[in-house]
Amino acid sequence: MLEELKKEVYEANMKLPEYGLVTFTWGNVSGIDREKGLFVIKPSGVDYDKLRPEDMVVMNLAGEKVEGDLNPSSDTKTHVVLYNRFPDIGGVVHTHSPWATSWAQAGRDIPSYGTTHADYIYGRVPCVRNLTAEELEEYEKNTGVLIADHFEAHGLDHIAVPCVLCKNHGPFTWGKDAHEAVHNAVVLEEVAKMAARCEWINPHVEETPQCLQDKHYLRKHGANAYYGQK
Ligand SMILES: [Zn+2]
């Protein structure tokens, strides 16, 4: 079942160690078939060098396992909530990539300091608060709820801001499919690294002027985009 999607999600998972975004097994990628309402996710705690496409686990949007011998990633319930609340995304990634995780641990949004950031992410990368002790009883599910509620409460567009930091934890990213979600995870890590260095070099650095952020984001996205080839 969903053999093509399993292969795609497997390949997207294998990109995480390739790009240096994961240590040991700390990361997971999923991808969804919206017509069938099923998504495919990495199994929990399997080493990347032992991972095979057929090990991918098929889940439904109620969070039930539909196919697979292995247990799905422990973060699966977060993916379920993100797919339900953001109905136009096709892939989700979670890592503990060191630069993005450093901002998460510091509990700070990543300010938009340059056009690399502005090309992919419109405005700051938000850092959501810690879950309460009560919310932690359903940790993974409530992580997803907290992210989606934060975007709603702050009027953030999850397509224009395809990433988030969870305080004291790490980043989640998403995209139109699993590969784009991984691409955004790589971009986020680079942007996080550059922003940290930027503050070391100049502790008084200011965010990119809004008009320059707009120029860069809007030339690649939206109705009047003109970046790349037609
Ligand atoms: Zn994690």
mmCIF file with all atom_site columns, C-alpha atoms and ligand atoms in Angstrom:
data_model
loop_
_atom_site.group_PDB
_atom_site.id
_atom_site.type_symbol
_atom_site.label_atom_id
_atom_site.label_alt_id
_atom_site.label_comp_id
_atom_site.label_asym_id
_atom_site.label_entity_id
_atom_site.label_seq_id
_atom_site.pdbx_PDB_ins_code
_atom_site.Cartn_x
_atom_site.Cartn_y
_atom_site.Cartn_z
_atom_site.occupancy
_atom_site.B_iso_or_equiv
_atom_site.pdbx_formal_charge
_atom_site.auth_seq_id
_atom_site.auth_comp_id
_atom_site.auth_asym_id
_atom_site.auth_atom_id
_atom_site.pdbx_PDB_model_num
ATOM   1   C  CA . MET A 1 1   ? 0.000  0.000  0.000   1.00 0.00 ? 1   MET A CA 1
ATOM   2   C  CA . LEU A 1 2   ? 1.231  3.505  -0.904  1.00 0.00 ? 2   LEU A CA 1
ATOM   3   C  CA . GLU A 1 3   ? 4.545  2.061  -2.163  1.00 0.00 ? 3   GLU A CA 1
ATOM   4   C  CA . GLU A 1 4   ? 5.478  5.225  -4.084  1.00 0.00 ? 4   GLU A CA 1
ATOM   5   C  CA . LEU A 1 5   ? 4.832  7.440  -1.060  1.00 0.00 ? 5   LEU A CA 1
ATOM   6   C  CA . LYS A 1 6   ? 6.805  5.046  1.192   1.00 0.00 ? 6   LYS A CA 1
ATOM   7   C  CA . LYS A 1 7   ? 9.779  5.331  -1.148  1.00 0.00 ? 7   LYS A CA 1
ATOM   8   C  CA . GLU A 1 8   ? 9.472  9.123  -1.237  1.00 0.00 ? 8   GLU A CA 1
ATOM   9   C  CA . VAL A 1 9   ? 9.211  9.399  2.555   1.00 0.00 ? 9   VAL A CA 1
ATOM   10  C  CA . TYR A 1 10  ? 12.094 6.931  3.016   1.00 0.00 ? 10  TYR A CA 1
ATOM   11  C  CA . GLU A 1 11  ? 14.297 9.042  0.717   1.00 0.00 ? 11  GLU A CA 1
ATOM   12  C  CA . ALA A 1 12  ? 13.270 12.232 2.504   1.00 0.00 ? 12  ALA A CA 1
ATOM   13  C  CA . ASN A 1 13  ? 14.181 10.644 5.866   1.00 0.00 ? 13  ASN A CA 1
ATOM   14  C  CA . MET A 1 14  ? 17.593 9.604  4.516   1.00 0.00 ? 14  MET A CA 1
ATOM   15  C  CA . LYS A 1 15  ? 18.272 13.242 3.579   1.00 0.00 ? 15  LYS A CA 1
ATOM   16  C  CA . LEU A 1 16  ? 18.292 14.217 7.275   1.00 0.00 ? 16  LEU A CA 1
ATOM   17  C  CA . PRO A 1 17  ? 21.618 12.514 8.142   1.00 0.00 ? 17  PRO A CA 1
ATOM   18  C  CA . GLU A 1 18  ? 22.943 13.438 4.679   1.00 0.00 ? 18  GLU A CA 1
ATOM   19  C  CA . TYR A 1 19  ? 22.424 17.148 5.421   1.00 0.00 ? 19  TYR A CA 1
ATOM   20  C  CA . GLY A 1 20  ? 23.741 16.805 8.978   1.00 0.00 ? 20  GLY A CA 1
ATOM   21  C  CA . LEU A 1 21  ? 20.369 17.587 10.545  1.00 0.00 ? 21  LEU A CA 1
ATOM   22  C  CA . VAL A 1 22  ? 20.159 14.506 12.787  1.00 0.00 ? 22  VAL A CA 1
ATOM   23  C  CA . THR A 1 23  ? 22.359 12.656 15.263  1.00 0.00 ? 23  THR A CA 1
ATOM   24  C  CA . PHE A 1 24  ? 21.559 8.975  15.988  1.00 0.00 ? 24  PHE A CA 1
ATOM   25  C  CA . THR A 1 25  ? 17.799 8.552  15.344  1.00 0.00 ? 25  THR A CA 1
ATOM   26  C  CA . TRP A 1 26  ? 16.623 12.022 16.443  1.00 0.00 ? 26  TRP A CA 1
ATOM   27  C  CA . GLY A 1 27  ? 14.429 13.020 13.582  1.00 0.00 ? 27  GLY A CA 1
ATOM   28  C  CA . ASN A 1 28  ? 11.453 12.017 11.522  1.00 0.00 ? 28  ASN A CA 1
ATOM   29  C  CA . VAL A 1 29  ? 9.798  12.838 8.230   1.00 0.00 ? 29  VAL A CA 1
ATOM   30  C  CA . SER A 1 30  ? 6.285  12.027 7.075   1.00 0.00 ? 30  SER A CA 1
ATOM   31  C  CA . GLY A 1 31  ? 4.372  12.563 3.847   1.00 0.00 ? 31  GLY A CA 1
ATOM   32  C  CA . ILE A 1 32  ? 0.634  12.389 3.164   1.00 0.00 ? 32  ILE A CA 1
ATOM   33  C  CA . ASP A 1 33  ? -1.675 11.149 0.421   1.00 0.00 ? 33  ASP A CA 1
ATOM   34  C  CA . ARG A 1 34  ? -4.533 13.665 0.821   1.00 0.00 ? 34  ARG A CA 1
ATOM   35  C  CA . GLU A 1 35  ? -6.950 11.767 -1.442  1.00 0.00 ? 35  GLU A CA 1
ATOM   36  C  CA . LYS A 1 36  ? -6.684 8.635  0.665   1.00 0.00 ? 36  LYS A CA 1
ATOM   37  C  CA . GLY A 1 37  ? -6.304 10.574 3.923   1.00 0.00 ? 37  GLY A CA 1
ATOM   38  C  CA . LEU A 1 38  ? -3.299 8.415  4.887   1.00 0.00 ? 38  LEU A CA 1
ATOM   39  C  CA . PHE A 1 39  ? 0.225  9.407  5.755   1.00 0.00 ? 39  PHE A CA 1
ATOM   40  C  CA . VAL A 1 40  ? 3.500  7.528  5.859   1.00 0.00 ? 40  VAL A CA 1
ATOM   41  C  CA . ILE A 1 41  ? 6.050  8.070  8.627   1.00 0.00 ? 41  ILE A CA 1
ATOM   42  C  CA . LYS A 1 42  ? 9.406  6.750  9.791   1.00 0.00 ? 42  LYS A CA 1
ATOM   43  C  CA . PRO A 1 43  ? 9.304  3.950  12.374  1.00 0.00 ? 43  PRO A CA 1
ATOM   44  C  CA . SER A 1 44  ? 10.447 4.785  15.906  1.00 0.00 ? 44  SER A CA 1
ATOM   45  C  CA . GLY A 1 45  ? 14.092 4.355  16.932  1.00 0.00 ? 45  GLY A CA 1
ATOM   46  C  CA . VAL A 1 46  ? 15.416 2.570  13.811  1.00 0.00 ? 46  VAL A CA 1
ATOM   47  C  CA . ASP A 1 47  ? 18.975 3.504  12.781  1.00 0.00 ? 47  ASP A CA 1
ATOM   48  C  CA . TYR A 1 48  ? 19.146 5.339  9.474   1.00 0.00 ? 48  TYR A CA 1
ATOM   49  C  CA . ASP A 1 49  ? 21.622 2.846  7.996   1.00 0.00 ? 49  ASP A CA 1
ATOM   50  C  CA . LYS A 1 50  ? 19.175 0.002  8.690   1.00 0.00 ? 50  LYS A CA 1
ATOM   51  C  CA . LEU A 1 51  ? 16.071 1.831  7.489   1.00 0.00 ? 51  LEU A CA 1
ATOM   52  C  CA . ARG A 1 52  ? 14.263 0.442  4.414   1.00 0.00 ? 52  ARG A CA 1
ATOM   53  C  CA . PRO A 1 53  ? 11.315 1.838  2.390   1.00 0.00 ? 53  PRO A CA 1
ATOM   54  C  CA . GLU A 1 54  ? 9.140  -1.109 3.469   1.00 0.00 ? 54  GLU A CA 1
ATOM   55  C  CA . ASP A 1 55  ? 9.711  -0.187 7.139   1.00 0.00 ? 55  ASP A CA 1
ATOM   56  C  CA . MET A 1 56  ? 7.686  3.024  6.737   1.00 0.00 ? 56  MET A CA 1
ATOM   57  C  CA . VAL A 1 57  ? 4.459  2.979  8.750   1.00 0.00 ? 57  VAL A CA 1
ATOM   58  C  CA . VAL A 1 58  ? 1.069  3.955  7.267   1.00 0.00 ? 58  VAL A CA 1
ATOM   59  C  CA . MET A 1 59  ? -1.240 5.962  9.548   1.00 0.00 ? 59  MET A CA 1
ATOM   60  C  CA . ASN A 1 60  ? -4.660 7.572  9.198   1.00 0.00 ? 60  ASN A CA 1
ATOM   61  C  CA . LEU A 1 61  ? -5.644 11.079 10.309  1.00 0.00 ? 61  LEU A CA 1
ATOM   62  C  CA . ALA A 1 62  ? -7.264 9.705  13.448  1.00 0.00 ? 62  ALA A CA 1
ATOM   63  C  CA . GLY A 1 63  ? -3.765 8.596  14.483  1.00 0.00 ? 63  GLY A CA 1
ATOM   64  C  CA . GLU A 1 64  ? -4.383 4.865  13.951  1.00 0.00 ? 64  GLU A CA 1
ATOM   65  C  CA . LYS A 1 65  ? -1.856 2.541  12.357  1.00 0.00 ? 65  LYS A CA 1
ATOM   66  C  CA . VAL A 1 66  ? -3.164 1.214  9.040   1.00 0.00 ? 66  VAL A CA 1
ATOM   67  C  CA . GLU A 1 67  ? -0.132 -0.799 7.907   1.00 0.00 ? 67  GLU A CA 1
ATOM   68  C  CA . GLY A 1 68  ? 3.374  -1.651 9.136   1.00 0.00 ? 68  GLY A CA 1
ATOM   69  C  CA . ASP A 1 69  ? 5.150  -4.097 11.461  1.00 0.00 ? 69  ASP A CA 1
ATOM   70  C  CA . LEU A 1 70  ? 7.017  -1.430 13.422  1.00 0.00 ? 70  LEU A CA 1
ATOM   71  C  CA . ASN A 1 71  ? 5.794  1.281  15.760  1.00 0.00 ? 71  ASN A CA 1
ATOM   72  C  CA . PRO A 1 72  ? 5.597  4.726  14.152  1.00 0.00 ? 72  PRO A CA 1
ATOM   73  C  CA . SER A 1 73  ? 7.831  7.586  15.284  1.00 0.00 ? 73  SER A CA 1
ATOM   74  C  CA . SER A 1 74  ? 7.097  8.747  18.829  1.00 0.00 ? 74  SER A CA 1
ATOM   75  C  CA . ASP A 1 75  ? 6.217  12.200 17.401  1.00 0.00 ? 75  ASP A CA 1
ATOM   76  C  CA . THR A 1 76  ? 3.467  10.776 15.162  1.00 0.00 ? 76  THR A CA 1
ATOM   77  C  CA . LYS A 1 77  ? 0.641  12.449 17.120  1.00 0.00 ? 77  LYS A CA 1
ATOM   78  C  CA . THR A 1 78  ? 2.215  15.859 16.464  1.00 0.00 ? 78  THR A CA 1
ATOM   79  C  CA . HIS A 1 79  ? 2.248  15.074 12.735  1.00 0.00 ? 79  HIS A CA 1
ATOM   80  C  CA . VAL A 1 80  ? -1.440 14.016 12.932  1.00 0.00 ? 80  VAL A CA 1
ATOM   81  C  CA . VAL A 1 81  ? -2.462 17.359 14.446  1.00 0.00 ? 81  VAL A CA 1
ATOM   82  C  CA . LEU A 1 82  ? -0.410 19.373 11.945  1.00 0.00 ? 82  LEU A CA 1
ATOM   83  C  CA . TYR A 1 83  ? -1.977 17.511 8.975   1.00 0.00 ? 83  TYR A CA 1
ATOM   84  C  CA . ASN A 1 84  ? -5.458 18.052 10.403  1.00 0.00 ? 84  ASN A CA 1
ATOM   85  C  CA . ARG A 1 85  ? -5.009 21.724 11.279  1.00 0.00 ? 85  ARG A CA 1
ATOM   86  C  CA . PHE A 1 86  ? -2.953 22.701 8.193   1.00 0.00 ? 86  PHE A CA 1
ATOM   87  C  CA . PRO A 1 87  ? -4.998 20.905 5.487   1.00 0.00 ? 87  PRO A CA 1
ATOM   88  C  CA . ASP A 1 88  ? -2.847 22.090 2.563   1.00 0.00 ? 88  ASP A CA 1
ATOM   89  C  CA . ILE A 1 89  ? 0.529  20.737 3.722   1.00 0.00 ? 89  ILE A CA 1
ATOM   90  C  CA . GLY A 1 90  ? 1.893  17.450 2.351   1.00 0.00 ? 90  GLY A CA 1
ATOM   91  C  CA . GLY A 1 91  ? 4.961  16.721 4.464   1.00 0.00 ? 91  GLY A CA 1
ATOM   92  C  CA . VAL A 1 92  ? 6.231  17.297 8.015   1.00 0.00 ? 92  VAL A CA 1
ATOM   93  C  CA . VAL A 1 93  ? 9.760  17.125 9.459   1.00 0.00 ? 93  VAL A CA 1
ATOM   94  C  CA . HIS A 1 94  ? 11.031 17.149 13.024  1.00 0.00 ? 94  HIS A CA 1
ATOM   95  C  CA . THR A 1 95  ? 14.727 17.278 13.915  1.00 0.00 ? 95  THR A CA 1
ATOM   96  C  CA . HIS A 1 96  ? 17.005 18.381 16.730  1.00 0.00 ? 96  HIS A CA 1
ATOM   97  C  CA . SER A 1 97  ? 19.312 20.135 14.261  1.00 0.00 ? 97  SER A CA 1
ATOM   98  C  CA . PRO A 1 98  ? 21.802 22.018 16.449  1.00 0.00 ? 98  PRO A CA 1
ATOM   99  C  CA . TRP A 1 99  ? 21.430 25.662 15.359  1.00 0.00 ? 99  TRP A CA 1
ATOM   100 C  CA . ALA A 1 100 ? 17.637 25.710 15.213  1.00 0.00 ? 100 ALA A CA 1
ATOM   101 C  CA . THR A 1 101 ? 17.520 23.753 18.485  1.00 0.00 ? 101 THR A CA 1
ATOM   102 C  CA . SER A 1 102 ? 19.860 26.295 20.100  1.00 0.00 ? 102 SER A CA 1
ATOM   103 C  CA . TRP A 1 103 ? 17.308 29.063 19.386  1.00 0.00 ? 103 TRP A CA 1
ATOM   104 C  CA . ALA A 1 104 ? 14.529 26.784 20.679  1.00 0.00 ? 104 ALA A CA 1
ATOM   105 C  CA . GLN A 1 105 ? 16.475 26.124 23.876  1.00 0.00 ? 105 GLN A CA 1
ATOM   106 C  CA . ALA A 1 106 ? 17.094 29.841 24.275  1.00 0.00 ? 106 ALA A CA 1
ATOM   107 C  CA . GLY A 1 107 ? 13.323 30.322 23.884  1.00 0.00 ? 107 GLY A CA 1
ATOM   108 C  CA . ARG A 1 108 ? 13.669 32.935 21.167  1.00 0.00 ? 108 ARG A CA 1
ATOM   109 C  CA . ASP A 1 109 ? 12.017 33.624 17.826  1.00 0.00 ? 109 ASP A CA 1
ATOM   110 C  CA . ILE A 1 110 ? 14.590 33.809 15.027  1.00 0.00 ? 110 ILE A CA 1
ATOM   111 C  CA . PRO A 1 111 ? 14.566 37.401 13.753  1.00 0.00 ? 111 PRO A CA 1
ATOM   112 C  CA . SER A 1 112 ? 14.712 37.976 10.011  1.00 0.00 ? 112 SER A CA 1
ATOM   113 C  CA . TYR A 1 113 ? 18.262 39.287 9.572   1.00 0.00 ? 113 TYR A CA 1
ATOM   114 C  CA . GLY A 1 114 ? 18.779 38.743 5.873   1.00 0.00 ? 114 GLY A CA 1
ATOM   115 C  CA . THR A 1 115 ? 17.401 37.925 2.472   1.00 0.00 ? 115 THR A CA 1
ATOM   116 C  CA . THR A 1 116 ? 18.246 34.196 2.770   1.00 0.00 ? 116 THR A CA 1
ATOM   117 C  CA . HIS A 1 117 ? 15.691 34.097 5.567   1.00 0.00 ? 117 HIS A CA 1
ATOM   118 C  CA . ALA A 1 118 ? 13.246 36.378 3.724   1.00 0.00 ? 118 ALA A CA 1
ATOM   119 C  CA . ASP A 1 119 ? 13.370 34.247 0.557   1.00 0.00 ? 119 ASP A CA 1
ATOM   120 C  CA . TYR A 1 120 ? 11.799 31.309 2.393   1.00 0.00 ? 120 TYR A CA 1
ATOM   121 C  CA . ILE A 1 121 ? 10.234 32.560 5.615   1.00 0.00 ? 121 ILE A CA 1
ATOM   122 C  CA . TYR A 1 122 ? 8.035  35.649 5.810   1.00 0.00 ? 122 TYR A CA 1
ATOM   123 C  CA . GLY A 1 123 ? 8.973  37.348 9.083   1.00 0.00 ? 123 GLY A CA 1
ATOM   124 C  CA . ARG A 1 124 ? 10.286 35.727 12.238  1.00 0.00 ? 124 ARG A CA 1
ATOM   125 C  CA . VAL A 1 125 ? 10.448 32.018 12.930  1.00 0.00 ? 125 VAL A CA 1
ATOM   126 C  CA . PRO A 1 126 ? 8.152  31.755 15.963  1.00 0.00 ? 126 PRO A CA 1
ATOM   127 C  CA . CYS A 1 127 ? 9.173  29.957 19.148  1.00 0.00 ? 127 CYS A CA 1
ATOM   128 C  CA . VAL A 1 128 ? 6.144  28.560 20.977  1.00 0.00 ? 128 VAL A CA 1
ATOM   129 C  CA . ARG A 1 129 ? 5.933  28.370 24.767  1.00 0.00 ? 129 ARG A CA 1
ATOM   130 C  CA . ASN A 1 130 ? 6.464  25.301 26.927  1.00 0.00 ? 130 ASN A CA 1
ATOM   131 C  CA . LEU A 1 131 ? 3.543  22.978 27.499  1.00 0.00 ? 131 LEU A CA 1
ATOM   132 C  CA . THR A 1 132 ? 2.095  23.011 31.005  1.00 0.00 ? 132 THR A CA 1
ATOM   133 C  CA . ALA A 1 133 ? 2.417  19.962 33.276  1.00 0.00 ? 133 ALA A CA 1
ATOM   134 C  CA . GLU A 1 134 ? -1.200 19.135 32.469  1.00 0.00 ? 134 GLU A CA 1
ATOM   135 C  CA . GLU A 1 135 ? -0.684 19.509 28.713  1.00 0.00 ? 135 GLU A CA 1
ATOM   136 C  CA . LEU A 1 136 ? 2.349  17.204 28.963  1.00 0.00 ? 136 LEU A CA 1
ATOM   137 C  CA . GLU A 1 137 ? 0.039  14.318 29.806  1.00 0.00 ? 137 GLU A CA 1
ATOM   138 C  CA . GLU A 1 138 ? -0.703 14.223 26.080  1.00 0.00 ? 138 GLU A CA 1
ATOM   139 C  CA . TYR A 1 139 ? 2.678  15.559 25.093  1.00 0.00 ? 139 TYR A CA 1
ATOM   140 C  CA . GLU A 1 140 ? 2.974  14.822 21.382  1.00 0.00 ? 140 GLU A CA 1
ATOM   141 C  CA . LYS A 1 141 ? -0.649 15.658 20.552  1.00 0.00 ? 141 LYS A CA 1
ATOM   142 C  CA . ASN A 1 142 ? -0.559 18.904 22.524  1.00 0.00 ? 142 ASN A CA 1
ATOM   143 C  CA . THR A 1 143 ? 2.720  19.917 20.867  1.00 0.00 ? 143 THR A CA 1
ATOM   144 C  CA . GLY A 1 144 ? 0.797  19.958 17.579  1.00 0.00 ? 144 GLY A CA 1
ATOM   145 C  CA . VAL A 1 145 ? -2.178 21.760 19.131  1.00 0.00 ? 145 VAL A CA 1
ATOM   146 C  CA . LEU A 1 146 ? 0.116  24.406 20.640  1.00 0.00 ? 146 LEU A CA 1
ATOM   147 C  CA . ILE A 1 147 ? 1.813  25.039 17.274  1.00 0.00 ? 147 ILE A CA 1
ATOM   148 C  CA . ALA A 1 148 ? -1.461 25.326 15.345  1.00 0.00 ? 148 ALA A CA 1
ATOM   149 C  CA . ASP A 1 149 ? -3.087 27.479 18.052  1.00 0.00 ? 149 ASP A CA 1
ATOM   150 C  CA . HIS A 1 150 ? -0.053 29.791 18.079  1.00 0.00 ? 150 HIS A CA 1
ATOM   151 C  CA . PHE A 1 151 ? -0.269 30.319 14.313  1.00 0.00 ? 151 PHE A CA 1
ATOM   152 C  CA . GLU A 1 152 ? -3.996 31.004 14.594  1.00 0.00 ? 152 GLU A CA 1
ATOM   153 C  CA . ALA A 1 153 ? -3.698 33.354 17.577  1.00 0.00 ? 153 ALA A CA 1
ATOM   154 C  CA . HIS A 1 154 ? -0.916 35.384 15.943  1.00 0.00 ? 154 HIS A CA 1
ATOM   155 C  CA . GLY A 1 155 ? -2.456 35.449 12.471  1.00 0.00 ? 155 GLY A CA 1
ATOM   156 C  CA . LEU A 1 156 ? 0.547  33.611 11.016  1.00 0.00 ? 156 LEU A CA 1
ATOM   157 C  CA . ASP A 1 157 ? 0.218  32.021 7.586   1.00 0.00 ? 157 ASP A CA 1
ATOM   158 C  CA . HIS A 1 158 ? 1.678  28.501 7.820   1.00 0.00 ? 158 HIS A CA 1
ATOM   159 C  CA . ILE A 1 159 ? 2.545  28.552 4.110   1.00 0.00 ? 159 ILE A CA 1
ATOM   160 C  CA . ALA A 1 160 ? 4.525  31.807 4.428   1.00 0.00 ? 160 ALA A CA 1
ATOM   161 C  CA . VAL A 1 161 ? 6.082  30.614 7.693   1.00 0.00 ? 161 VAL A CA 1
ATOM   162 C  CA . PRO A 1 162 ? 6.738  26.889 7.107   1.00 0.00 ? 162 PRO A CA 1
ATOM   163 C  CA . CYS A 1 163 ? 8.537  26.296 10.386  1.00 0.00 ? 163 CYS A CA 1
ATOM   164 C  CA . VAL A 1 164 ? 8.337  26.669 14.144  1.00 0.00 ? 164 VAL A CA 1
ATOM   165 C  CA . LEU A 1 165 ? 10.524 26.203 17.207  1.00 0.00 ? 165 LEU A CA 1
ATOM   166 C  CA . CYS A 1 166 ? 9.215  24.395 20.288  1.00 0.00 ? 166 CYS A CA 1
ATOM   167 C  CA . LYS A 1 167 ? 10.777 25.893 23.419  1.00 0.00 ? 167 LYS A CA 1
ATOM   168 C  CA . ASN A 1 168 ? 13.448 23.753 25.105  1.00 0.00 ? 168 ASN A CA 1
ATOM   169 C  CA . HIS A 1 169 ? 12.952 21.181 22.342  1.00 0.00 ? 169 HIS A CA 1
ATOM   170 C  CA . GLY A 1 170 ? 13.543 21.827 18.653  1.00 0.00 ? 170 GLY A CA 1
ATOM   171 C  CA . PRO A 1 171 ? 12.086 22.663 15.240  1.00 0.00 ? 171 PRO A CA 1
ATOM   172 C  CA . PHE A 1 172 ? 9.218  21.350 13.130  1.00 0.00 ? 172 PHE A CA 1
ATOM   173 C  CA . THR A 1 173 ? 9.018  22.260 9.453   1.00 0.00 ? 173 THR A CA 1
ATOM   174 C  CA . TRP A 1 174 ? 6.525  21.407 6.724   1.00 0.00 ? 174 TRP A CA 1
ATOM   175 C  CA . GLY A 1 175 ? 5.969  21.818 2.988   1.00 0.00 ? 175 GLY A CA 1
ATOM   176 C  CA . LYS A 1 176 ? 3.868  20.741 0.012   1.00 0.00 ? 176 LYS A CA 1
ATOM   177 C  CA . ASP A 1 177 ? 5.458  17.265 0.257   1.00 0.00 ? 177 ASP A CA 1
ATOM   178 C  CA . ALA A 1 178 ? 8.059  15.397 2.320   1.00 0.00 ? 178 ALA A CA 1
ATOM   179 C  CA . HIS A 1 179 ? 10.949 16.661 0.190   1.00 0.00 ? 179 HIS A CA 1
ATOM   180 C  CA . GLU A 1 180 ? 9.934  20.298 0.470   1.00 0.00 ? 180 GLU A CA 1
ATOM   181 C  CA . ALA A 1 181 ? 9.544  19.868 4.242   1.00 0.00 ? 181 ALA A CA 1
ATOM   182 C  CA . VAL A 1 182 ? 13.149 18.563 4.389   1.00 0.00 ? 182 VAL A CA 1
ATOM   183 C  CA . HIS A 1 183 ? 14.289 21.449 2.169   1.00 0.00 ? 183 HIS A CA 1
ATOM   184 C  CA . ASN A 1 184 ? 12.697 23.869 4.630   1.00 0.00 ? 184 ASN A CA 1
ATOM   185 C  CA . ALA A 1 185 ? 14.421 22.087 7.543   1.00 0.00 ? 185 ALA A CA 1
ATOM   186 C  CA . VAL A 1 186 ? 17.784 22.649 5.820   1.00 0.00 ? 186 VAL A CA 1
ATOM   187 C  CA . VAL A 1 187 ? 16.949 26.312 5.151   1.00 0.00 ? 187 VAL A CA 1
ATOM   188 C  CA . LEU A 1 188 ? 15.862 26.809 8.769   1.00 0.00 ? 188 LEU A CA 1
ATOM   189 C  CA . GLU A 1 189 ? 19.123 25.336 10.072  1.00 0.00 ? 189 GLU A CA 1
ATOM   190 C  CA . GLU A 1 190 ? 21.202 27.651 7.835   1.00 0.00 ? 190 GLU A CA 1
ATOM   191 C  CA . VAL A 1 191 ? 19.127 30.686 8.760   1.00 0.00 ? 191 VAL A CA 1
ATOM   192 C  CA . ALA A 1 192 ? 19.400 29.817 12.479  1.00 0.00 ? 192 ALA A CA 1
ATOM   193 C  CA . LYS A 1 193 ? 23.178 29.513 12.176  1.00 0.00 ? 193 LYS A CA 1
ATOM   194 C  CA . MET A 1 194 ? 23.564 32.808 10.340  1.00 0.00 ? 194 MET A CA 1
ATOM   195 C  CA . ALA A 1 195 ? 21.265 34.670 12.748  1.00 0.00 ? 195 ALA A CA 1
ATOM   196 C  CA . ALA A 1 196 ? 23.272 33.462 15.783  1.00 0.00 ? 196 ALA A CA 1
ATOM   197 C  CA . ARG A 1 197 ? 26.565 34.503 14.192  1.00 0.00 ? 197 ARG A CA 1
ATOM   198 C  CA . CYS A 1 198 ? 25.056 37.799 13.154  1.00 0.00 ? 198 CYS A CA 1
ATOM   199 C  CA . GLU A 1 199 ? 24.248 38.625 16.797  1.00 0.00 ? 199 GLU A CA 1
ATOM   200 C  CA . TRP A 1 200 ? 27.784 37.653 17.866  1.00 0.00 ? 200 TRP A CA 1
ATOM   201 C  CA . ILE A 1 201 ? 29.326 39.964 15.278  1.00 0.00 ? 201 ILE A CA 1
ATOM   202 C  CA . ASN A 1 202 ? 26.927 42.799 16.045  1.00 0.00 ? 202 ASN A CA 1
ATOM   203 C  CA . PRO A 1 203 ? 24.899 42.533 19.269  1.00 0.00 ? 203 PRO A CA 1
ATOM   204 C  CA . HIS A 1 204 ? 22.902 45.613 18.143  1.00 0.00 ? 204 HIS A CA 1
ATOM   205 C  CA . VAL A 1 205 ? 21.941 44.188 14.744  1.00 0.00 ? 205 VAL A CA 1
ATOM   206 C  CA . GLU A 1 206 ? 18.471 45.136 13.495  1.00 0.00 ? 206 GLU A CA 1
ATOM   207 C  CA . GLU A 1 207 ? 16.015 43.106 11.494  1.00 0.00 ? 207 GLU A CA 1
ATOM   208 C  CA . THR A 1 208 ? 15.912 43.439 7.718   1.00 0.00 ? 208 THR A CA 1
ATOM   209 C  CA . PRO A 1 209 ? 13.742 46.431 6.689   1.00 0.00 ? 209 PRO A CA 1
ATOM   210 C  CA . GLN A 1 210 ? 10.176 45.286 5.977   1.00 0.00 ? 210 GLN A CA 1
ATOM   211 C  CA . CYS A 1 211 ? 10.287 46.546 2.380   1.00 0.00 ? 211 CYS A CA 1
ATOM   212 C  CA . LEU A 1 212 ? 13.371 44.396 1.642   1.00 0.00 ? 212 LEU A CA 1
ATOM   213 C  CA . GLN A 1 213 ? 11.768 41.366 3.346   1.00 0.00 ? 213 GLN A CA 1
ATOM   214 C  CA . ASP A 1 214 ? 8.663  41.911 1.211   1.00 0.00 ? 214 ASP A CA 1
ATOM   215 C  CA . LYS A 1 215 ? 10.708 42.259 -1.963  1.00 0.00 ? 215 LYS A CA 1
ATOM   216 C  CA . HIS A 1 216 ? 12.535 38.979 -1.391  1.00 0.00 ? 216 HIS A CA 1
ATOM   217 C  CA . TYR A 1 217 ? 9.583  36.935 -0.211  1.00 0.00 ? 217 TYR A CA 1
ATOM   218 C  CA . LEU A 1 218 ? 7.180  38.195 -2.849  1.00 0.00 ? 218 LEU A CA 1
ATOM   219 C  CA . ARG A 1 219 ? 9.531  37.766 -5.797  1.00 0.00 ? 219 ARG A CA 1
ATOM   220 C  CA . LYS A 1 220 ? 9.570  34.013 -5.053  1.00 0.00 ? 220 LYS A CA 1
ATOM   221 C  CA . HIS A 1 221 ? 6.029  33.480 -3.760  1.00 0.00 ? 221 HIS A CA 1
ATOM   222 C  CA . GLY A 1 222 ? 2.493  34.549 -4.621  1.00 0.00 ? 222 GLY A CA 1
ATOM   223 C  CA . ALA A 1 223 ? 0.756  35.937 -7.675  1.00 0.00 ? 223 ALA A CA 1
ATOM   224 C  CA . ASN A 1 224 ? 3.526  38.314 -8.793  1.00 0.00 ? 224 ASN A CA 1
ATOM   225 C  CA . ALA A 1 225 ? 6.513  36.009 -8.268  1.00 0.00 ? 225 ALA A CA 1
ATOM   226 C  CA . TYR A 1 226 ? 9.216  36.314 -10.912 1.00 0.00 ? 226 TYR A CA 1
ATOM   227 C  CA . TYR A 1 227 ? 12.194 34.347 -9.474  1.00 0.00 ? 227 TYR A CA 1
ATOM   228 C  CA . GLY A 1 228 ? 13.491 31.399 -11.533 1.00 0.00 ? 228 GLY A CA 1
ATOM   229 C  CA . GLN A 1 229 ? 12.295 30.140 -14.924 1.00 0.00 ? 229 GLN A CA 1
ATOM   230 C  CA . LYS A 1 230 ? 8.760  30.345 -16.286 1.00 0.00 ? 230 LYS A CA 1
HETATM 231 ZN ZN . ZN  B 2 .   ? 12.172 15.937 19.344  1.00 0.00 ? 1   ZN  B ZN 1
#
